[in-house]
Amino acid sequence: MVNVKLEQDYRLTALKQPDLNALIQVQPHGVLLVLNEADLTVVQVSQNTREAFGLPVDEVLGKTLDELLDDYQVDQFRSGLHGENLDVMNPTKIWVRRRGDDYGVYDAVFHRNGAGFLILELEPALNNDNIPFLSFYHLARTSIGQLEAGSASLADFCRIIVHEVRQVTGFDRVMLYKFDDDGHGEVLAEEKLEDMESYLGLHFPESDVPAPARKMFLSNWIRVIPNASAEPVDLVPAVNPVTQQPTDLVMSILRQPYHCHIEYLHHMNVEASLTISLMKDQKLWGLIACHHKTPKYVPYELRKACEFLGRVIFSEISTLEEEADQSYQLHLAAVQTALIDQMAQEDYFIDGLVRRDPNLLDLVGAQGAAICFSGQWTTLGRTPPEEELNYLAQWLGKSVSEEIYVTNALPLEYSEAQRFKDVASGLIAIPISKRSYVLWFRPEVIQTVNWGGNPNEAYTLVGEAENQWLCPRKSFELWKETVSLRSLPWQGVEVKAALELRKAIVNIVLRQAEELALLATDLERSNAELKKFAYVASHDLQEPLNQVANFVQLLEMRYDAKLDEDGKEFIGFAVEGVSLMQTLIDDVLTYSKVDIQGIEWQLTNVQDSLDQALGNLRGRIAETGAVITVDPLPTIVADGTQLMQLFQNLIGNAIKFRKAEETPHIHIGVQRQEEQWLFSVADNGIGFEPQFAERIFVIFQRLHTRDEYAGSGMGLAICKKIIECHRGRIWVEATPDQGATFYFTIPVEGRDRSHGNGRKAKNHLFSRG
């Protein structure tokens, strides 16, 4: 039950009143009594007792109901008060003798006030007969029957409700008003006199029915004002003499509306109103609002009948919405199940989200999606540029700590989003880890909202100094507002689907992390075995090869005179084979030693590494007359020995694959890019077909026979491994007979590299150019 504090907050914060009487006043069409439930003694009463009992207030206070009413009626009350639910006895017809044979007939309505007190409200009964319940049952069934006859929509249900309520009550205007998520309301259906202003389709600001008022509607589902111009009467005494506190009248039928509410009705040119709450899932979904130009009293039975009618038909609305939600929810559940299956089937879980059908967009009805994982972005549909995505992820990391972030007005919360509002005014973001996110986007949808009056001028401050209060607007004329920087809102089922997917992704990432940990263990074991092989290759295999070479050469020396030409040729083949085998073993050893764990991360002058490589190649350079030009080279964080090996292999290949009739010309270039150095080694050699650009980096792969060009086919594979260990990339562009240019990149800073051995990673944060 809403307490007095709520009403005080309502008055003080939302609808400030010119005086305090509104809390202790009642409407004059009925009489209100506050009773001590133990003995039914009157402790407070409205000041208009003379009209009901023919007695002044002081002759009513302190009396029991036995002294005011006949024994039979009071016995009925006592019998009914034994139950917990007082609705079963409301209303009870009572007859009150005023004077002589003058009787008044009233509808008596009880409700408990807490702390041992009862509120008894007496409203004049217009007739002595209860309104037949079956009449309203058949009315409700008839209304529902109309809807079941065709494909009923939400608009159809709302229209039927307002029509039937107006038929029953005779109000000049009946509206059905729905609250949206931000507290504003919209008139979904209306039936009225032709000469009354129409509010159909108009929006009304949250301040028209502020949050405290909506809480009251949750407690008391019916509010009635028979005469907005009637003078209220005081409750005497003003506070409960037992508790010394104002009496809580939130559940009271007769409670005097706030002054601001009365003014609001007058500005709408109406004198009477009836409001019925429409509830869904214990929340206020909307209201049925009835207005009349002149004073109009609605009996209790009729009000309850309207409430019953609203509940019955509104239950069909709830069913309609729930069926639509359930159908969409089942669809999203099917999409979610498919995405989880697809992720589980792919080696890289992101492929299961973006490369198959259904995909990530289908889960929440988005137009764009982006996944940030391990520092890499994968996008789908319409998304902001990657640079903007990086900034957005940084903002989310600082501003959002929940499992999910949802908004349909991102530019209003993150101002930088105005730059890409056309693709991402709406956002759902779920964090996978500290720096990894899945994002869904919806574009801006510019809408025109029709308001009943300017929502920015819903109230004005009147009065002076301490006597100021809020006065509602006097104009309800159509006022149009263009709403921008917003997308279509996300539905609750979509948000829930995103959360469920987050759980699945986190589970898959954890599982793959475990698998990677096992794989890392296996790789360490394999590396250890490879190192053992390297040792065996460098010692155990080399020794027998040397023996073969030595004995073959000894055969050649001792038996040269006895060998014919074929024998000498065969011995030559054997020597060449042993030499090639030794070269292959040396290259395999070199390849196996290129390991990120063994890199000496330090400031390295690239020119020094190049000079060492050129020194190793000086014989071949002198033999061919090769001309080598070099751009000014920077100092970077790298392994100098491996850089030397890299340049030696690339320059050596450029000399080897030269044109027979031309002098080799080789140029080493470098460019500083945003986060990396781009090096190039260009030559004027024989080149090759572009289709082989990937193949030449594969171990033991060759484009020419050994008769044409000597070599093991390991050189470029070693280059590729060196660059990958430096977290860079290597590629080649070539054309037959026009030479080739090899490109490779090395990050500017060492922060992206594996730290491996802390000692070897020293100075990894510095680079110079």
XYZ file of N, CA and C in Angstrom, residues 551-691:
423
model
N 85.323 -40.852 -48.147
C 85.629 -42.116 -48.826
C 85.383 -42.034 -50.326
N 84.363 -41.277 -50.732
C 84.129 -41.113 -52.164
C 85.296 -40.364 -52.797
N 85.741 -39.299 -52.126
C 86.879 -38.549 -52.652
C 88.152 -39.412 -52.664
N 88.307 -40.275 -51.638
C 89.465 -41.182 -51.600
C 89.428 -42.158 -52.765
N 88.221 -42.663 -53.061
C 88.060 -43.550 -54.223
C 88.494 -42.833 -55.485
N 88.082 -41.587 -55.600
C 88.393 -40.804 -56.804
C 89.910 -40.616 -56.938
N 90.570 -40.366 -55.804
C 92.020 -40.132 -55.844
C 92.803 -41.426 -56.166
N 92.435 -42.544 -55.514
C 93.201 -43.783 -55.679
C 92.917 -44.516 -56.985
N 91.711 -44.435 -57.423
C 91.329 -45.253 -58.578
C 90.965 -44.414 -59.794
N 91.441 -43.187 -59.817
C 91.100 -42.288 -60.921
C 91.526 -42.875 -62.260
N 92.760 -43.481 -62.265
C 93.254 -44.006 -63.540
C 92.495 -45.240 -64.007
N 91.894 -45.925 -63.060
C 91.185 -47.148 -63.404
C 89.708 -46.909 -63.740
N 89.217 -45.709 -63.499
C 87.793 -45.423 -63.738
C 87.576 -44.882 -65.124
N 86.509 -45.371 -65.751
C 86.153 -44.791 -67.038
C 85.357 -43.513 -66.796
N 84.924 -42.941 -67.878
C 84.214 -41.655 -67.760
C 82.919 -41.796 -66.946
N 82.203 -42.894 -67.121
C 80.949 -43.092 -66.358
C 81.238 -43.201 -64.870
N 82.307 -43.925 -64.518
C 82.635 -44.064 -63.101
C 82.940 -42.728 -62.470
N 83.772 -41.935 -63.208
C 84.091 -40.608 -62.672
C 82.828 -39.747 -62.500
N 81.892 -39.893 -63.482
C 80.643 -39.098 -63.396
C 79.811 -39.542 -62.198
N 79.797 -40.860 -61.967
C 79.012 -41.366 -60.834
C 79.575 -40.867 -59.506
N 80.927 -40.887 -59.395
C 81.549 -40.368 -58.180
C 81.220 -38.887 -58.004
N 81.207 -38.155 -59.109
C 80.850 -36.723 -59.048
C 79.429 -36.517 -58.533
N 78.522 -37.395 -59.027
C 77.122 -37.290 -58.555
C 77.042 -37.532 -57.041
N 77.815 -38.527 -56.564
C 77.785 -38.853 -55.137
C 78.294 -37.675 -54.302
N 79.393 -37.051 -54.768
C 79.938 -35.900 -54.037
C 78.934 -34.757 -53.996
N 78.300 -34.490 -55.138
C 77.297 -33.406 -55.190
C 76.122 -33.708 -54.268
N 75.685 -34.997 -54.243
C 74.565 -35.367 -53.378
C 74.863 -35.150 -51.909
N 76.101 -35.559 -51.517
C 76.502 -35.358 -50.116
C 76.541 -33.873 -49.791
N 77.071 -33.089 -50.719
C 77.157 -31.637 -50.490
C 75.771 -31.018 -50.347
N 74.820 -31.462 -51.224
C 73.459 -30.946 -51.140
C 72.807 -31.354 -49.831
N 73.055 -32.606 -49.418
C 72.489 -33.079 -48.152
C 73.007 -32.249 -46.986
N 74.294 -31.933 -47.000
C 74.859 -31.102 -45.935
C 74.225 -29.699 -45.940
N 74.005 -29.152 -47.141
C 73.378 -27.829 -47.240
C 71.966 -27.850 -46.696
N 71.216 -28.910 -47.048
C 69.844 -29.035 -46.559
C 69.817 -29.119 -45.032
N 70.705 -29.891 -44.474
C 70.754 -30.040 -43.016
C 71.078 -28.697 -42.359
N 72.036 -27.979 -42.949
C 72.391 -26.664 -42.398
C 71.200 -25.712 -42.447
N 70.437 -25.750 -43.555
C 69.284 -24.851 -43.685
C 68.164 -25.233 -42.716
N 67.959 -26.535 -42.554
C 66.948 -26.972 -41.592
C 67.332 -26.536 -40.187
N 68.609 -26.655 -39.866
C 69.092 -26.193 -38.572
C 68.832 -24.699 -38.396
N 69.147 -23.955 -39.444
C 68.915 -22.503 -39.380
C 67.439 -22.203 -39.183
N 66.570 -22.926 -39.917
C 65.121 -22.699 -39.815
C 64.623 -23.014 -38.401
N 65.124 -24.121 -37.829
C 64.640 -24.524 -36.512
C 65.086 -23.561 -35.423
N 66.198 -22.875 -35.652
C 66.706 -21.946 -34.653
C 65.969 -20.610 -34.658
N 65.191 -20.329 -35.724
C 64.415 -19.086 -35.762
C 63.205 -19.275 -34.850
N 63.324 -18.779 -33.637
C 62.312 -19.028 -32.606
C 62.127 -17.752 -31.810
N 60.850 -17.348 -31.601
C 60.588 -16.101 -30.879
C 61.178 -16.129 -29.473
N 61.272 -17.344 -28.885
C 61.838 -17.448 -27.545
C 63.320 -17.079 -27.538
N 63.948 -17.228 -28.685
C 65.379 -16.979 -28.725
C 65.759 -15.621 -29.277
N 64.797 -14.776 -29.576
C 65.104 -13.468 -30.150
C 65.711 -12.556 -29.094
N 66.788 -11.878 -29.455
C 67.407 -10.886 -28.578
C 66.776 -9.527 -28.891
N 65.711 -9.185 -28.166
C 65.049 -7.898 -28.407
C 65.950 -6.766 -27.896
N 66.376 -5.920 -28.805
C 67.210 -4.802 -28.396
C 67.210 -3.763 -29.510
N 67.675 -2.555 -29.155
C 67.799 -1.518 -30.176
C 68.839 -1.952 -31.193
N 68.418 -2.004 -32.447
C 69.282 -2.515 -33.504
C 69.351 -1.509 -34.640
N 70.540 -1.132 -35.001
C 70.735 -0.279 -36.177
C 70.645 -1.177 -37.406
N 69.606 -0.977 -38.206
C 69.373 -1.857 -39.349
C 70.556 -1.819 -40.313
N 71.234 -0.643 -40.411
C 72.373 -0.531 -41.316
C 73.490 -1.492 -40.919
N 73.690 -1.685 -39.601
C 74.720 -2.617 -39.140
C 74.409 -4.042 -39.586
N 73.133 -4.438 -39.447
C 72.750 -5.795 -39.877
C 72.925 -5.949 -41.369
N 72.561 -4.902 -42.140
C 72.722 -4.962 -43.594
C 74.203 -5.063 -43.967
N 75.050 -4.287 -43.288
C 76.483 -4.329 -43.605
C 77.057 -5.724 -43.373
N 76.619 -6.386 -42.289
C 77.095 -7.750 -42.038
C 76.663 -8.689 -43.149
N 75.414 -8.546 -43.597
C 74.914 -9.399 -44.686
C 75.716 -9.154 -45.961
N 75.984 -7.887 -46.283
C 76.746 -7.569 -47.497
C 78.170 -8.090 -47.393
N 78.725 -8.053 -46.169
C 80.063 -8.613 -45.982
C 80.093 -10.096 -46.272
N 79.062 -10.807 -45.828
C 78.997 -12.247 -46.098
C 78.815 -12.553 -47.579
N 78.261 -11.592 -48.321
C 77.968 -11.804 -49.748
C 78.988 -11.110 -50.660
N 80.090 -10.595 -50.084
C 80.989 -9.758 -50.887
C 81.579 -10.501 -52.077
N 81.805 -11.803 -51.913
C 82.347 -12.555 -53.038
C 81.369 -12.591 -54.205
N 80.148 -12.908 -53.964
C 79.128 -12.990 -55.027
C 78.850 -11.617 -55.604
N 78.910 -10.597 -54.754
C 78.674 -9.236 -55.250
C 79.798 -8.833 -56.208
N 81.038 -9.149 -55.824
C 82.172 -8.807 -56.682
C 82.140 -9.594 -57.982
N 81.749 -10.865 -57.877
C 81.699 -11.731 -59.058
C 80.687 -11.237 -60.085
N 79.536 -10.775 -59.638
C 78.458 -10.364 -60.554
C 78.454 -8.868 -60.828
N 79.225 -8.106 -60.056
C 79.217 -6.655 -60.220
C 77.915 -6.010 -59.751
N 77.242 -6.656 -58.859
C 75.939 -6.162 -58.402
C 76.049 -4.754 -57.818
N 75.054 -3.919 -58.157
C 74.983 -2.546 -57.654
C 73.875 -2.488 -56.604
N 74.230 -2.121 -55.383
C 73.260 -2.120 -54.280
C 73.141 -0.704 -53.724
N 71.918 -0.173 -53.732
C 71.654 1.163 -53.180
C 70.746 1.016 -51.968
N 70.892 1.962 -51.033
C 70.187 1.823 -49.751
C 69.636 3.180 -49.304
N 68.350 3.204 -48.869
C 67.799 4.380 -48.205
C 68.403 4.488 -46.803
N 68.377 5.685 -46.207
C 68.798 5.788 -44.795
C 67.950 4.869 -43.927
N 68.594 4.021 -43.165
C 67.893 2.990 -42.401
C 67.755 3.393 -40.937
N 66.662 2.999 -40.299
C 66.408 3.412 -38.918
C 67.040 2.473 -37.903
N 66.912 2.877 -36.647
C 67.224 2.006 -35.518
C 65.897 1.500 -34.957
N 65.771 0.199 -34.831
C 64.495 -0.389 -34.409
C 64.736 -1.392 -33.294
N 63.645 -1.881 -32.698
C 63.725 -2.948 -31.709
C 63.595 -4.283 -32.451
N 64.662 -5.043 -32.499
C 64.655 -6.297 -33.258
C 65.858 -7.135 -32.832
N 65.998 -8.294 -33.478
C 67.151 -9.168 -33.277
C 68.104 -8.916 -34.439
N 69.283 -8.351 -34.159
C 70.218 -7.971 -35.215
C 70.702 -9.144 -36.035
N 70.937 -10.286 -35.388
C 71.434 -11.465 -36.110
C 70.404 -11.961 -37.108
N 69.149 -12.003 -36.683
C 68.102 -12.462 -37.596
C 67.873 -11.475 -38.735
N 67.999 -10.173 -38.450
C 67.884 -9.190 -39.534
C 68.993 -9.397 -40.558
N 70.183 -9.661 -40.071
C 71.289 -9.937 -40.986
C 70.973 -11.142 -41.860
N 70.451 -12.223 -41.267
C 70.085 -13.424 -42.030
C 69.007 -13.102 -43.063
N 68.044 -12.268 -42.655
C 66.954 -11.868 -43.558
C 67.507 -11.148 -44.787
N 68.337 -10.121 -44.581
C 68.888 -9.371 -45.714
C 69.805 -10.249 -46.554
N 70.556 -11.112 -45.924
C 71.477 -11.984 -46.677
C 70.689 -12.889 -47.612
N 69.595 -13.459 -47.126
C 68.798 -14.348 -47.983
C 68.140 -13.586 -49.125
N 67.544 -12.422 -48.819
C 66.833 -11.670 -49.855
C 67.792 -11.116 -50.911
N 68.933 -10.551 -50.465
C 69.899 -10.012 -51.431
C 70.564 -11.150 -52.202
N 70.847 -12.243 -51.492
C 71.431 -13.400 -52.170
C 70.512 -13.940 -53.260
N 69.210 -13.996 -53.002
C 68.251 -14.443 -54.023
C 68.227 -13.480 -55.202
N 68.283 -12.168 -54.910
C 68.252 -11.172 -55.985
C 69.456 -11.328 -56.906
N 70.614 -11.661 -56.333
C 71.813 -11.885 -57.155
C 71.687 -13.195 -57.921
N 71.187 -14.251 -57.242
C 71.079 -15.561 -57.881
C 70.136 -15.520 -59.078
N 68.975 -14.910 -58.904
C 67.962 -14.944 -59.971
C 68.057 -13.691 -60.849
N 69.283 -13.376 -61.267
C 69.528 -12.209 -62.126
C 69.360 -12.604 -63.583
N 69.272 -11.596 -64.448
C 69.273 -11.848 -65.888
C 70.715 -12.013 -66.355
N 70.899 -12.943 -67.230
C 72.259 -13.279 -67.646
C 72.969 -12.082 -68.278
N 72.245 -11.278 -69.010
C 72.869 -10.211 -69.784
C 72.915 -8.872 -69.041
N 72.366 -8.813 -67.817
C 72.312 -7.540 -67.110
C 73.027 -7.621 -65.777
N 73.562 -6.471 -65.360
C 74.156 -6.351 -64.031
C 73.039 -6.238 -63.005
N 73.108 -6.998 -61.910
C 72.041 -6.896 -60.903
C 72.025 -5.519 -60.235
N 70.836 -4.926 -60.164
C 70.622 -3.673 -59.441
C 69.613 -3.952 -58.318
N 70.036 -3.705 -57.113
C 69.209 -4.028 -55.945
C 69.073 -2.778 -55.084
N 67.843 -2.472 -54.684
C 67.625 -1.285 -53.843
C 66.902 -1.689 -52.552
N 67.460 -1.272 -51.416
C 66.823 -1.506 -50.107
C 66.167 -0.206 -49.675
N 64.833 -0.219 -49.558
C 64.080 0.974 -49.176
C 63.366 0.797 -47.845
N 62.922 1.910 -47.265
C 62.195 1.867 -45.993
C 61.265 3.066 -45.909
N 60.085 2.855 -45.301
C 59.116 3.931 -45.041
C 58.596 3.780 -43.620
N 58.410 4.914 -42.948
C 57.800 4.897 -41.613
C 56.281 5.037 -41.785
N 55.543 4.039 -41.334
C 54.091 4.102 -41.340
C 53.602 4.333 -39.913
N 52.279 4.376 -39.723
C 51.729 4.775 -38.430
C 52.225 3.903 -37.280
N 52.174 2.593 -37.436
C 52.547 1.709 -36.342
C 53.616 0.688 -36.738
N 54.258 0.889 -37.915
C 55.223 -0.107 -38.362
C 56.221 0.524 -39.339
N 57.328 -0.187 -39.514
C 58.291 0.142 -40.568
C 58.010 -0.773 -41.755
N 58.024 -0.194 -42.965
C 57.835 -0.973 -44.188
C 59.157 -0.966 -44.952
N 59.786 -2.141 -45.038
C 61.044 -2.298 -45.774
C 60.759 -2.951 -47.128
N 61.653 -2.695 -48.090
C 61.526 -3.329 -49.407
C 62.917 -3.667 -49.948
N 62.966 -4.773 -50.677
C 64.182 -5.184 -51.387
C 63.777 -5.428 -52.831
N 64.158 -4.491 -53.724
C 63.719 -4.551 -55.124
C 64.902 -4.905 -56.023
N 64.651 -5.736 -57.047
C 65.725 -6.126 -57.975
C 65.228 -6.038 -59.411
N 66.144 -6.190 -60.361
C 65.807 -6.174 -61.794
C 66.026 -7.547 -62.415
N 65.760 -8.591 -61.622
C 66.051 -9.950 -62.064
C 64.982 -10.548 -62.959
N 64.908 -11.886 -62.923
C 64.048 -12.592 -63.871
C 62.579 -12.550 -63.472
N 62.289 -12.216 -62.195
C 60.904 -12.174 -61.748
C 60.234 -13.530 -61.813
N 58.898 -13.528 -61.700
C 58.134 -14.781 -61.820
C 56.651 -14.425 -61.929
N 55.834 -15.411 -62.200
C 54.394 -15.195 -62.327
C 53.786 -14.847 -60.962
N 52.893 -13.841 -60.892
C 52.292 -13.431 -59.605
C 51.568 -14.563 -58.885
N 51.108 -15.564 -59.627
C 50.356 -16.648 -59.008
C 51.204 -17.483 -58.043
